[in-house]
Coordinates of N, CA and C in Angstrom, one line a residue:
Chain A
X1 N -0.6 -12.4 21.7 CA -1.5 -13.5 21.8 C -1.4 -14.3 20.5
X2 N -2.3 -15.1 20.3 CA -2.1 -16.3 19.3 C -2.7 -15.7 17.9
X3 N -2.6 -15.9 17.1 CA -3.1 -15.4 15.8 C -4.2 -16.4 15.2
X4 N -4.8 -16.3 14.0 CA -5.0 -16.9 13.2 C -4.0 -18.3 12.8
X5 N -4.6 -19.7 12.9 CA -4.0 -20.7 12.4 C -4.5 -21.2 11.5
X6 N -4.2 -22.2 10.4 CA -4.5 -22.9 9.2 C -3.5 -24.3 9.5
X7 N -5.1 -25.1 9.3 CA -3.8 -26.9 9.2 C -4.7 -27.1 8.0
X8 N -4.3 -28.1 7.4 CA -2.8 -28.4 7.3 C -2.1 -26.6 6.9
X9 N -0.5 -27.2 6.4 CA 0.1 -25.8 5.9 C -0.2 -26.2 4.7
X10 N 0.0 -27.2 4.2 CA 0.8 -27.7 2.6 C -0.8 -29.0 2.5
X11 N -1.2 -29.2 1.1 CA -2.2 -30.4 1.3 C -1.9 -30.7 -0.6
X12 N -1.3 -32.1 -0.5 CA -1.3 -32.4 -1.7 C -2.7 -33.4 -2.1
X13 N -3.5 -33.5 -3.1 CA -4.2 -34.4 -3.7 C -4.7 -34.4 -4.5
X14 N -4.9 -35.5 -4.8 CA -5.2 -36.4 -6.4 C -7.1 -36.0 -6.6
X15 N -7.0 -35.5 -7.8 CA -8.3 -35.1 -8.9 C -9.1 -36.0 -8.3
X16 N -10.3 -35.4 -7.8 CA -11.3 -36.4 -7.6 C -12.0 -36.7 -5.6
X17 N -10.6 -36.6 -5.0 CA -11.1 -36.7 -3.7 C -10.8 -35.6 -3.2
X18 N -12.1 -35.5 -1.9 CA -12.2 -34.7 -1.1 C -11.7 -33.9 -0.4
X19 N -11.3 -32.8 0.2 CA -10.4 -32.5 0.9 C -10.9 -31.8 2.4
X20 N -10.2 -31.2 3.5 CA -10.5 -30.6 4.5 C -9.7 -29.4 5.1
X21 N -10.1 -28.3 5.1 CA -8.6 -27.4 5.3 C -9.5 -26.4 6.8
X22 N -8.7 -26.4 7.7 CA -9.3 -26.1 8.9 C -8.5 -24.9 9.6
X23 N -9.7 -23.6 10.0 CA -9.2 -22.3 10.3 C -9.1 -22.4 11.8
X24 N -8.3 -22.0 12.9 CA -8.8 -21.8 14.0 C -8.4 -20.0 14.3
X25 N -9.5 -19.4 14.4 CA -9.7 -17.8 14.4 C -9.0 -17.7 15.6
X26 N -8.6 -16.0 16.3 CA -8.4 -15.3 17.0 C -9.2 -15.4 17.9
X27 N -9.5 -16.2 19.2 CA -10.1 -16.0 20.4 C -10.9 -14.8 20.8
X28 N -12.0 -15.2 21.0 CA -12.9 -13.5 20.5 C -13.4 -13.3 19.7
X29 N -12.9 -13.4 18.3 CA -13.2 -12.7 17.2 C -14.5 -13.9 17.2
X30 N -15.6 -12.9 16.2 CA -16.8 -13.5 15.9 C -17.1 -13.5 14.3
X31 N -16.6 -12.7 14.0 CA -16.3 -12.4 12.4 C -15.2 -13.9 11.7
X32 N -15.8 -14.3 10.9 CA -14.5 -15.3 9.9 C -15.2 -15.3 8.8
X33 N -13.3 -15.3 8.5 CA -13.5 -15.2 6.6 C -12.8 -16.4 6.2
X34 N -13.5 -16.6 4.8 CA -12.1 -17.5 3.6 C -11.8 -16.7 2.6
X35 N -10.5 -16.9 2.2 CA -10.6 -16.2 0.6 C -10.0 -17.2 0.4
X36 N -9.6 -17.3 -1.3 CA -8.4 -18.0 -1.8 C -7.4 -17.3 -2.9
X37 N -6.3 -17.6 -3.3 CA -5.4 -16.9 -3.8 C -4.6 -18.1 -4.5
X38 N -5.3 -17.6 -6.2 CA -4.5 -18.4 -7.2 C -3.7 -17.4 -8.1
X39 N -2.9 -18.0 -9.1 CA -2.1 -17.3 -9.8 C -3.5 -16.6 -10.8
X40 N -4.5 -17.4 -11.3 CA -5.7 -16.3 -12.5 C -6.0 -15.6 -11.7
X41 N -6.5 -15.9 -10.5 CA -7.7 -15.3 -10.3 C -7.5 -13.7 -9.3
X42 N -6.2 -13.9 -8.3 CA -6.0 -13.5 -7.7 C -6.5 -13.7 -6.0
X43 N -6.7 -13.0 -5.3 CA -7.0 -12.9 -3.8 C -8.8 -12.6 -3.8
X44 N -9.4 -13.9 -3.4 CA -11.2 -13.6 -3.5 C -11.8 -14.5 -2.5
X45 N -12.5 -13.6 -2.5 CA -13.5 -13.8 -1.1 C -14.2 -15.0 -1.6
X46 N -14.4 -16.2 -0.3 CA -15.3 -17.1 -0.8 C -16.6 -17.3 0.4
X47 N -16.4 -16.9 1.8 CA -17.3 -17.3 2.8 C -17.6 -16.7 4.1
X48 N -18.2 -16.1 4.5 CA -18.2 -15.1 5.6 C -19.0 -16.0 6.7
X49 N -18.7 -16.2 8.2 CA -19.4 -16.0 9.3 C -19.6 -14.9 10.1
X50 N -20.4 -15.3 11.0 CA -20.7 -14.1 11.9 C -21.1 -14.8 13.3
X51 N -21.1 -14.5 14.0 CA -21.9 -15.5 14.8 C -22.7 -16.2 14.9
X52 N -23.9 -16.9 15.3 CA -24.7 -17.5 14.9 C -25.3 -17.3 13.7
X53 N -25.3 -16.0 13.1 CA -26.1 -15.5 11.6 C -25.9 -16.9 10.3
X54 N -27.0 -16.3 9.5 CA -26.6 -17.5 8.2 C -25.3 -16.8 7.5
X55 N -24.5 -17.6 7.3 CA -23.0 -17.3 6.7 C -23.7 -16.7 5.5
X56 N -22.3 -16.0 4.7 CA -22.6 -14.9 3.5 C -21.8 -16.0 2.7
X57 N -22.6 -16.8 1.6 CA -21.6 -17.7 1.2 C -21.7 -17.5 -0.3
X58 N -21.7 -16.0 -0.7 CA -21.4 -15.3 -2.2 C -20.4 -15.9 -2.8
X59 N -19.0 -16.2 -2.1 CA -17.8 -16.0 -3.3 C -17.8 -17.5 -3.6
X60 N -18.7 -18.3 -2.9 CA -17.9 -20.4 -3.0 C -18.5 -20.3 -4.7
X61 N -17.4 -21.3 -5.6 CA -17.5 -20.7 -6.4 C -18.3 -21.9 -7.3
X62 N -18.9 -22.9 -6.8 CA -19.4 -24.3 -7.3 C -20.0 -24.9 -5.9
X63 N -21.0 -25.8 -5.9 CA -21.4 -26.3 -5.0 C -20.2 -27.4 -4.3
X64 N -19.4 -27.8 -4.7 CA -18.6 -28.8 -4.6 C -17.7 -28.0 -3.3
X65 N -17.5 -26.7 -2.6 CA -17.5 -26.2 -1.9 C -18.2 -25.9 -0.7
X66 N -18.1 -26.2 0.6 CA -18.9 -26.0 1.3 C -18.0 -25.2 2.2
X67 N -18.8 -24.7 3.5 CA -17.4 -24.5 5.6 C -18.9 -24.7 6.4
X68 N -18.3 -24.7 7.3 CA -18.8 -24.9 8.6 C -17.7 -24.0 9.3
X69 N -18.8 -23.9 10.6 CA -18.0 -22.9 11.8 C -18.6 -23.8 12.9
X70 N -17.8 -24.5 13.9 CA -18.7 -25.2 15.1 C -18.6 -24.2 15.8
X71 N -19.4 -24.3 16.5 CA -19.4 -23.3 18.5 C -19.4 -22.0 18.1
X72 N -19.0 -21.4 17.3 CA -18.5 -19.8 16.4 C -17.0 -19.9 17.0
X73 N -16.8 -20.8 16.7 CA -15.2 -20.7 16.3 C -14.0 -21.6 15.1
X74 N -13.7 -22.7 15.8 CA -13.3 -23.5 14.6 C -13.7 -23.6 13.3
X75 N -13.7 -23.3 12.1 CA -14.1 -23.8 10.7 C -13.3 -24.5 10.3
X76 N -14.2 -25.1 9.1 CA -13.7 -26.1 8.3 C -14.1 -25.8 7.0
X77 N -13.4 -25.8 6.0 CA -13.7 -25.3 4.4 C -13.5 -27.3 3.4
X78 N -14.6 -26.9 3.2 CA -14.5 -28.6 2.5 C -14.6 -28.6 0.9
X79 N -13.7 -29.0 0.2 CA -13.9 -29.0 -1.6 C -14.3 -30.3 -1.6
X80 N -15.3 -30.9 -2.3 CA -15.7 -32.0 -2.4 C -15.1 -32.4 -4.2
X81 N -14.4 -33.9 -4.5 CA -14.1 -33.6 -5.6 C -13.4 -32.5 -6.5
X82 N -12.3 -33.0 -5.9 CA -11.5 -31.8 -6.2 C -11.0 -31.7 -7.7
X83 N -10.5 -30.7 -8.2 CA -10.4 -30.4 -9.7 C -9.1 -29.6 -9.4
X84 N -8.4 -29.9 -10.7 CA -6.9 -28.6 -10.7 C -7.0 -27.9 -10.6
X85 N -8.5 -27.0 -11.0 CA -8.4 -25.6 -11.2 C -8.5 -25.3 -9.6
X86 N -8.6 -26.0 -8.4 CA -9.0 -25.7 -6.8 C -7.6 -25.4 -6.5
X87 N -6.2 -25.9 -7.6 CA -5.3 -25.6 -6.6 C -4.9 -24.2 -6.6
X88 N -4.5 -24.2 -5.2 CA -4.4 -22.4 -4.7 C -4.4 -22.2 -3.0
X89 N -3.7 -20.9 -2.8 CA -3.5 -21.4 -1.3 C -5.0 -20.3 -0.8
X90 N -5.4 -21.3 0.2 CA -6.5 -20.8 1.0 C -6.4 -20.5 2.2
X91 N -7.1 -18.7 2.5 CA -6.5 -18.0 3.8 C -7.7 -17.9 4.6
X92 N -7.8 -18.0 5.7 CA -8.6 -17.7 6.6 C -8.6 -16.4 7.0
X93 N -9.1 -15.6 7.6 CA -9.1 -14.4 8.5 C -10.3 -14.3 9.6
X94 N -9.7 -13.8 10.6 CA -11.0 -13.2 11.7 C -11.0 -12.0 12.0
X95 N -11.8 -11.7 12.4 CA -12.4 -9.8 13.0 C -13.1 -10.0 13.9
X96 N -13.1 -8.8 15.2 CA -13.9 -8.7 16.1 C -15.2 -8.6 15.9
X97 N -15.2 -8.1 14.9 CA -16.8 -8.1 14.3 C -17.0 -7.9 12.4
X98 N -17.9 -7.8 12.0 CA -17.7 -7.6 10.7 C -17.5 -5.8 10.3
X99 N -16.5 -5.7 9.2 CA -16.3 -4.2 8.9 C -15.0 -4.0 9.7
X100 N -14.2 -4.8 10.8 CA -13.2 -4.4 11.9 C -12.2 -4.9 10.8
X101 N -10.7 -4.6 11.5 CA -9.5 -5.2 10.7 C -9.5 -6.9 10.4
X102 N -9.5 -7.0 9.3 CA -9.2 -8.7 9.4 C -7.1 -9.1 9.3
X103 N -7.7 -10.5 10.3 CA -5.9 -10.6 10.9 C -6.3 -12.1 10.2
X104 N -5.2 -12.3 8.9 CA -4.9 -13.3 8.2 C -4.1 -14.5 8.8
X105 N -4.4 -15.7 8.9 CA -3.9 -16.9 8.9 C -2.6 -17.0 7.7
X106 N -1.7 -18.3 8.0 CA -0.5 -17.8 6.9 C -1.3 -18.9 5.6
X107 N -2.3 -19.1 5.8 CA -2.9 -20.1 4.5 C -2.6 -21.8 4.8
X108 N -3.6 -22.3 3.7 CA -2.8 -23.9 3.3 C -3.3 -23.8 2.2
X109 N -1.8 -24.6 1.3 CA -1.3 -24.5 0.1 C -2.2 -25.4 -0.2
X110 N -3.4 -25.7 -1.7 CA -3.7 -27.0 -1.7 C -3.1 -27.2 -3.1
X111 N -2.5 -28.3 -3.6 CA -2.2 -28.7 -4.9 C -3.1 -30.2 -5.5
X112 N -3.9 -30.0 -6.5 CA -4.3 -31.0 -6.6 C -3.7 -31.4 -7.9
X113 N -3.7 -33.0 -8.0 CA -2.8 -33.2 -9.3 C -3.4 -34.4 -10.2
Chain B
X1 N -21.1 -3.2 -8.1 CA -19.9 -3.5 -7.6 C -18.7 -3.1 -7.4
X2 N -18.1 -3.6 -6.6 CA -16.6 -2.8 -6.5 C -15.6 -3.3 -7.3
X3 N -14.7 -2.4 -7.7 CA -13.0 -3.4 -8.4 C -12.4 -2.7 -7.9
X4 N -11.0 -2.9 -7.5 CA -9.5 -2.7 -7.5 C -8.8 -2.6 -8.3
X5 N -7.9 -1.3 -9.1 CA -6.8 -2.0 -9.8 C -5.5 -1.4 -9.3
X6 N -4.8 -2.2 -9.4 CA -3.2 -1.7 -8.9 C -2.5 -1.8 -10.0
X7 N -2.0 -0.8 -10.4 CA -1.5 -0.1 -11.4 C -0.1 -0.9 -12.1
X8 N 1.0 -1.3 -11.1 CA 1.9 -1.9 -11.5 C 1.9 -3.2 -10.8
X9 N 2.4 -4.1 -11.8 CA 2.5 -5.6 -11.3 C 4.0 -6.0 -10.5
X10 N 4.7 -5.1 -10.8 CA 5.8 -5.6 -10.4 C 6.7 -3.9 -10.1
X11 N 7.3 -3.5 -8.7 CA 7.9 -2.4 -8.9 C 8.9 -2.5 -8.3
X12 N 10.9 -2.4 -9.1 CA 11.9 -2.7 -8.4 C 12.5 -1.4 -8.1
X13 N 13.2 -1.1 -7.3 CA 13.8 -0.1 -6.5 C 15.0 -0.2 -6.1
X14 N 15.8 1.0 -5.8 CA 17.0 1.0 -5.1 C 16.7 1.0 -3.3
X15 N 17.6 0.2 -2.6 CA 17.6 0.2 -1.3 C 17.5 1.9 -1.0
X16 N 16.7 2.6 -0.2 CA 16.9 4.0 0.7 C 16.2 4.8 -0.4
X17 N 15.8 4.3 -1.3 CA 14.6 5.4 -2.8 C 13.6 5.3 -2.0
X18 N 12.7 6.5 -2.4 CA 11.4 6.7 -2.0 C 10.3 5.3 -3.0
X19 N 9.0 5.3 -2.4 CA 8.5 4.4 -3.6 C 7.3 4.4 -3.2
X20 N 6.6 4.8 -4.6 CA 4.9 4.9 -4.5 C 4.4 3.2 -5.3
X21 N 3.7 3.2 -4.6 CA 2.5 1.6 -5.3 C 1.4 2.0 -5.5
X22 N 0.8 2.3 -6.8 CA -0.6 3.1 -7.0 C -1.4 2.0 -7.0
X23 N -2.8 2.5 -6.7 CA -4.0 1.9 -6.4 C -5.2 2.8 -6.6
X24 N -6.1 2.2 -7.7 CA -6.9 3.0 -7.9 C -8.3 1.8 -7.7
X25 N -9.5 2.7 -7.1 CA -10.8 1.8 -6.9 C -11.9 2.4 -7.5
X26 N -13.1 1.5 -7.8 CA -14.5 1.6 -8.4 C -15.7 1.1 -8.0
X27 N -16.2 2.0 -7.0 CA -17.4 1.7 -6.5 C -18.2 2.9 -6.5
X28 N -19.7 2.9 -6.7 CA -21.0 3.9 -6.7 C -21.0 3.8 -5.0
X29 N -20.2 2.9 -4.0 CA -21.4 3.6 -2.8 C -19.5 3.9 -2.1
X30 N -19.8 4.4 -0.5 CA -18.5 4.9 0.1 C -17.9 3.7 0.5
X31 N -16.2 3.8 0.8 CA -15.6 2.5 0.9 C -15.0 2.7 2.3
X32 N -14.4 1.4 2.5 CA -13.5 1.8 3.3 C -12.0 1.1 2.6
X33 N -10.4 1.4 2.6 CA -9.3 1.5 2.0 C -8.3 0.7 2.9
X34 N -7.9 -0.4 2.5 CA -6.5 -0.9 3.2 C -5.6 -1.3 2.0
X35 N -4.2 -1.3 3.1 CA -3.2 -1.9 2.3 C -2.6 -3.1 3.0
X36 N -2.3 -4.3 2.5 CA -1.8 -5.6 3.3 C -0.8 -5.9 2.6
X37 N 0.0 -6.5 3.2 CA 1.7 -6.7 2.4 C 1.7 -8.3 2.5
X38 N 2.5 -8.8 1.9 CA 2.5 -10.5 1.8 C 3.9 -10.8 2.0
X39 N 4.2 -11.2 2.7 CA 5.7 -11.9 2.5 C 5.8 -13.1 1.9
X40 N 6.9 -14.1 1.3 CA 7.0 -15.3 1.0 C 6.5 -16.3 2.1
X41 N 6.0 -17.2 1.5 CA 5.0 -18.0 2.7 C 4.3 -18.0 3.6
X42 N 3.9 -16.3 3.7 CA 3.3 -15.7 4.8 C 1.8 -15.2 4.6
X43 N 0.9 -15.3 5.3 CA -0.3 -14.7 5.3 C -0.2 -13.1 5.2
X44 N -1.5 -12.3 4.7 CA -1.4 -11.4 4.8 C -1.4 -10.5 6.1
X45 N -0.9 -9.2 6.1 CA -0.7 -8.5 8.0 C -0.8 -7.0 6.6
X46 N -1.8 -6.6 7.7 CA -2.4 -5.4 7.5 C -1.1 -3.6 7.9
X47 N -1.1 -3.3 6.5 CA -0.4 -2.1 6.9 C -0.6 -0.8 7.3
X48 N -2.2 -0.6 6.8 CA -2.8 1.0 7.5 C -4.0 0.4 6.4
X49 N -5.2 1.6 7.2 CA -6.7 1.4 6.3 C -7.0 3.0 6.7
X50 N -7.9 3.3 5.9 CA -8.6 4.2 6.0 C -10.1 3.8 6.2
X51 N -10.5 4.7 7.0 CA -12.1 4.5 7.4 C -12.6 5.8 7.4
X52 N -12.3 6.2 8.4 CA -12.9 8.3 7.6 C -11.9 9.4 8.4
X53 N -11.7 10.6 8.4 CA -11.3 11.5 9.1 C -10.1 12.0 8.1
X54 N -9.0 12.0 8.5 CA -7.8 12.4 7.7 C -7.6 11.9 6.9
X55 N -7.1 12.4 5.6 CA -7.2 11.4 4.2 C -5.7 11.0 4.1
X56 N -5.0 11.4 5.4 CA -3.3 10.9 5.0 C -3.3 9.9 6.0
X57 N -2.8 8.9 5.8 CA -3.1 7.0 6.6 C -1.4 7.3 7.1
X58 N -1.6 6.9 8.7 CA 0.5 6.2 8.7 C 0.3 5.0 8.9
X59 N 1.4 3.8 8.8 CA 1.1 2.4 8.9 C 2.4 2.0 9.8
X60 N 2.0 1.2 9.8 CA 3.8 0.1 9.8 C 4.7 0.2 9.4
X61 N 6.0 0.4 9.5 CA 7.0 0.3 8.6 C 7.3 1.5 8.1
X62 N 6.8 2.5 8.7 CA 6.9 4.0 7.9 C 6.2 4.0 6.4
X63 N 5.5 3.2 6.2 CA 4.5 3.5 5.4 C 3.8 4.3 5.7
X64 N 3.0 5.1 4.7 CA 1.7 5.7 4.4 C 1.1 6.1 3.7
X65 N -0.1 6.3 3.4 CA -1.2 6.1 1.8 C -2.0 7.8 2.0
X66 N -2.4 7.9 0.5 CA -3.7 9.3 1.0 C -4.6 8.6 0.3
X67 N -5.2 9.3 0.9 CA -7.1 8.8 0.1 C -7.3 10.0 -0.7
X68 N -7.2 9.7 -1.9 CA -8.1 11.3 -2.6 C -9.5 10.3 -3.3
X69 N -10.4 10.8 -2.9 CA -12.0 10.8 -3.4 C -12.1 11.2 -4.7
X70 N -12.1 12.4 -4.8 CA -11.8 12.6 -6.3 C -11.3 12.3 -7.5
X71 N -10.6 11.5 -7.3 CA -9.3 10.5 -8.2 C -9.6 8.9 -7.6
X72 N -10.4 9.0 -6.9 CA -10.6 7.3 -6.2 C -9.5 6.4 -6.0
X73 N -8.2 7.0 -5.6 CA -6.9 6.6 -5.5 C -6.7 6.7 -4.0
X74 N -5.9 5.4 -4.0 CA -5.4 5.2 -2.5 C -3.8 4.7 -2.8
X75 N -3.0 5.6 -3.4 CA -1.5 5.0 -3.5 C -0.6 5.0 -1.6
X76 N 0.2 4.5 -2.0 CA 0.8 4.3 -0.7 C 2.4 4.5 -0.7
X77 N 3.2 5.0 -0.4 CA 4.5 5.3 -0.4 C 5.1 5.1 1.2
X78 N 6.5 5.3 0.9 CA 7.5 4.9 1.7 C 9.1 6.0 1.5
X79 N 9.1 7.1 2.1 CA 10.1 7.8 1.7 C 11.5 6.9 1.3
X80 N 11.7 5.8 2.1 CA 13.1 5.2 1.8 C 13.2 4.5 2.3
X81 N 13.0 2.7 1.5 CA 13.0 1.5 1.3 C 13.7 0.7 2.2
X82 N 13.8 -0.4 2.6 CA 14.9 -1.5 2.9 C 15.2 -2.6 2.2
X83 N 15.6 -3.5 2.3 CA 16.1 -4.8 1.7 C 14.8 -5.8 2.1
X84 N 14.2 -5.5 3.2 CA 13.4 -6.7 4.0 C 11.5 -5.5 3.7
X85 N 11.5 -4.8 3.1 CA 9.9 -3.8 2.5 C 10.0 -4.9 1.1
X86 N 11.2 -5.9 0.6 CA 10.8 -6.7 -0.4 C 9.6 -7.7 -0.4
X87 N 8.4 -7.5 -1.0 CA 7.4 -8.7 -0.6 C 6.1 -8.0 -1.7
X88 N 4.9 -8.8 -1.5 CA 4.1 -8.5 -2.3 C 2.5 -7.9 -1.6
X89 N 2.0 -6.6 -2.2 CA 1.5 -5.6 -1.5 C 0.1 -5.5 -2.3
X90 N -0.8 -5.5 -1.4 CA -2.4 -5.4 -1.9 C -3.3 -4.5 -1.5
X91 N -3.7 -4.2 -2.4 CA -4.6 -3.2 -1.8 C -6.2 -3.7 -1.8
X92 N -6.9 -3.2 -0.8 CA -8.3 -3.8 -1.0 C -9.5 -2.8 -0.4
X93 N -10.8 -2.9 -0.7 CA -11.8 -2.5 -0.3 C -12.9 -3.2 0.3
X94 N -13.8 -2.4 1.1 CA -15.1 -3.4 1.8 C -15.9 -2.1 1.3
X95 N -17.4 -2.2 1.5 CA -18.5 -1.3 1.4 C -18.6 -0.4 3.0
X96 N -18.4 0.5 3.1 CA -19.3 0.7 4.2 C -20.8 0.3 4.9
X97 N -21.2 0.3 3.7 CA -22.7 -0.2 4.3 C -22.9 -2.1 4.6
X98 N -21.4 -2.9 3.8 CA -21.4 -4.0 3.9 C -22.1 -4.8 5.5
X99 N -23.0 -5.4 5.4 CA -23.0 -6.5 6.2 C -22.0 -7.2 7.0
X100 N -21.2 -7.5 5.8 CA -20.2 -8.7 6.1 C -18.5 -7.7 6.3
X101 N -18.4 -6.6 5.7 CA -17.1 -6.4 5.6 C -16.1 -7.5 4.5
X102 N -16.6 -7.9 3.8 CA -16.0 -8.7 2.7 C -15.2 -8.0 2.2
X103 N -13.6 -8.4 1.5 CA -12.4 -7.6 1.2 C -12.2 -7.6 -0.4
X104 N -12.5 -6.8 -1.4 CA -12.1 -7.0 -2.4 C -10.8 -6.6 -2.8
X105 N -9.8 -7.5 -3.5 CA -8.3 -7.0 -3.5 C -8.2 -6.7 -5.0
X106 N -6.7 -5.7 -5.4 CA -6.3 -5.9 -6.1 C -5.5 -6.7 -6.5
X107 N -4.9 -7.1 -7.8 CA -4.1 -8.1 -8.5 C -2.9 -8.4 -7.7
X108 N -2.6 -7.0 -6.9 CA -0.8 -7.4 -6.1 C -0.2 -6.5 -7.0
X109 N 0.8 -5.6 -6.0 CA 2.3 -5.2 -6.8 C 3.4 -6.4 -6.3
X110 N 4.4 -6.5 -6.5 CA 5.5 -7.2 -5.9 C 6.7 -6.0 -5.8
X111 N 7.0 -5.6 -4.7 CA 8.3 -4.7 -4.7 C 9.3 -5.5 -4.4
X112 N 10.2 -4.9 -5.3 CA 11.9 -5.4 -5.4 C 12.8 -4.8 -5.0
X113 N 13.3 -4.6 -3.7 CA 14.4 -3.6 -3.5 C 15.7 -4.3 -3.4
X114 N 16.2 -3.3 -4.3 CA 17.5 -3.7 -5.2 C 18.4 -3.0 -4.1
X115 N 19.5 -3.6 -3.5 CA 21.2 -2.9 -3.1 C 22.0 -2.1 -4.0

């Protein structure tokens, strides 16, 4: 079946504006994650859903970060004002539930310049 | 809290050599143990986890990891390598008692398998 998707793949932009990077989970899965993966920092958790529950939103690492999940499916991860240090590629994952295997999305690269 | 460390940042190999990627973790409560592999422009795909019962994991690829408790080590080996096991390999943890299941990783090995 269909996996984990991420659009864009690639997202270039200029210091300052906004951006939108959108997960579409595993059909079923109720569980979604974000991490991101830079060269400092490495591979880090930034945002957990669950089904209707209040998201686990520990790892966003500045307010200028937000996601949404509509319906409990689609998300959307939004950097508002974006800064160099945001660029890094950002992965989605979903799970049947939380604590289950998470099945990664292949990312979108963001570069801001 | 929890950390990860993976021991080597980079480990190159002869094609058909055995090869361990150590991983060592730090947490006060019980975990649970995976290993994910990364290809070039690819998302991560899960290679074996441990959750409880046998402490010897088999995975994908003829991979497989032990859990020793004692040593808080979850290394993972491969009796003998290919040209295409080249890619970069993470190991990570969640809490058992977690809520969320949130993945803490380590830094990445990169394996190099050399012809």
């Amino acid at each position: 079946g269909a996996g984990v998707s991420q659009s864009p793949s690639n997202k270039v932009t200029e210091k300052g504006k906004d951006v939108e990077l959108r997960c579409d989970p595993i059909s079923g899965h109720t569980a979604l994650y974000w991490y991101r993966q830079s060269l400092g920092q490495g591979l880090e958790f930034l945002i957990y859903f669950q089904g209707n529950s209040a998201p686990d939103k520990s790892g966003l690492p500045s307010d200028r970060f937000s996601a949404e999940r509509t319906g409990g499916s689609v998300s959307t991860l939004t950097i508002q004002r974006t800064q160099q240090e945001d660029s890094a590629v950002y992965l989605c994952a979903s799970s049947t539930q939380s604590g289950d295997t998470q099945y990664f999305g292949p990312g979108t690269r963001l570069t801001v310049l | 809290a929890q950390s990860v460390t993976q021991l080597d940042s980079q480990v190159p190999v002869f094609e058909e050599a055995p090869v361990e990627l150590r991983c060592n973790y730090s947490s006060s409560v019980s975990v649970y143990l995976f290993w994910y592999v990364q290809y070039p422009n690819q998302g991560l795909q899960l290679l074996l986890k441990y959750l409880s019962g046998s402490t010897l994991v088999k995975g994908i690829n003829g991979f497989e990891a032990e859990f020793n408790k004692s040593q808080t080590s979850f290394h993972l080996r491969k009796p003998s390598v290919h040209i295409s096991d080249t890619a970069e390999y993470f190991c990570a943890v969640s809490t058992v008692s977690s809520n969320t299941g949130k993945l803490i990783f380590g830094q990445g090995t990169t394996l190099q398998v050399k012809p």
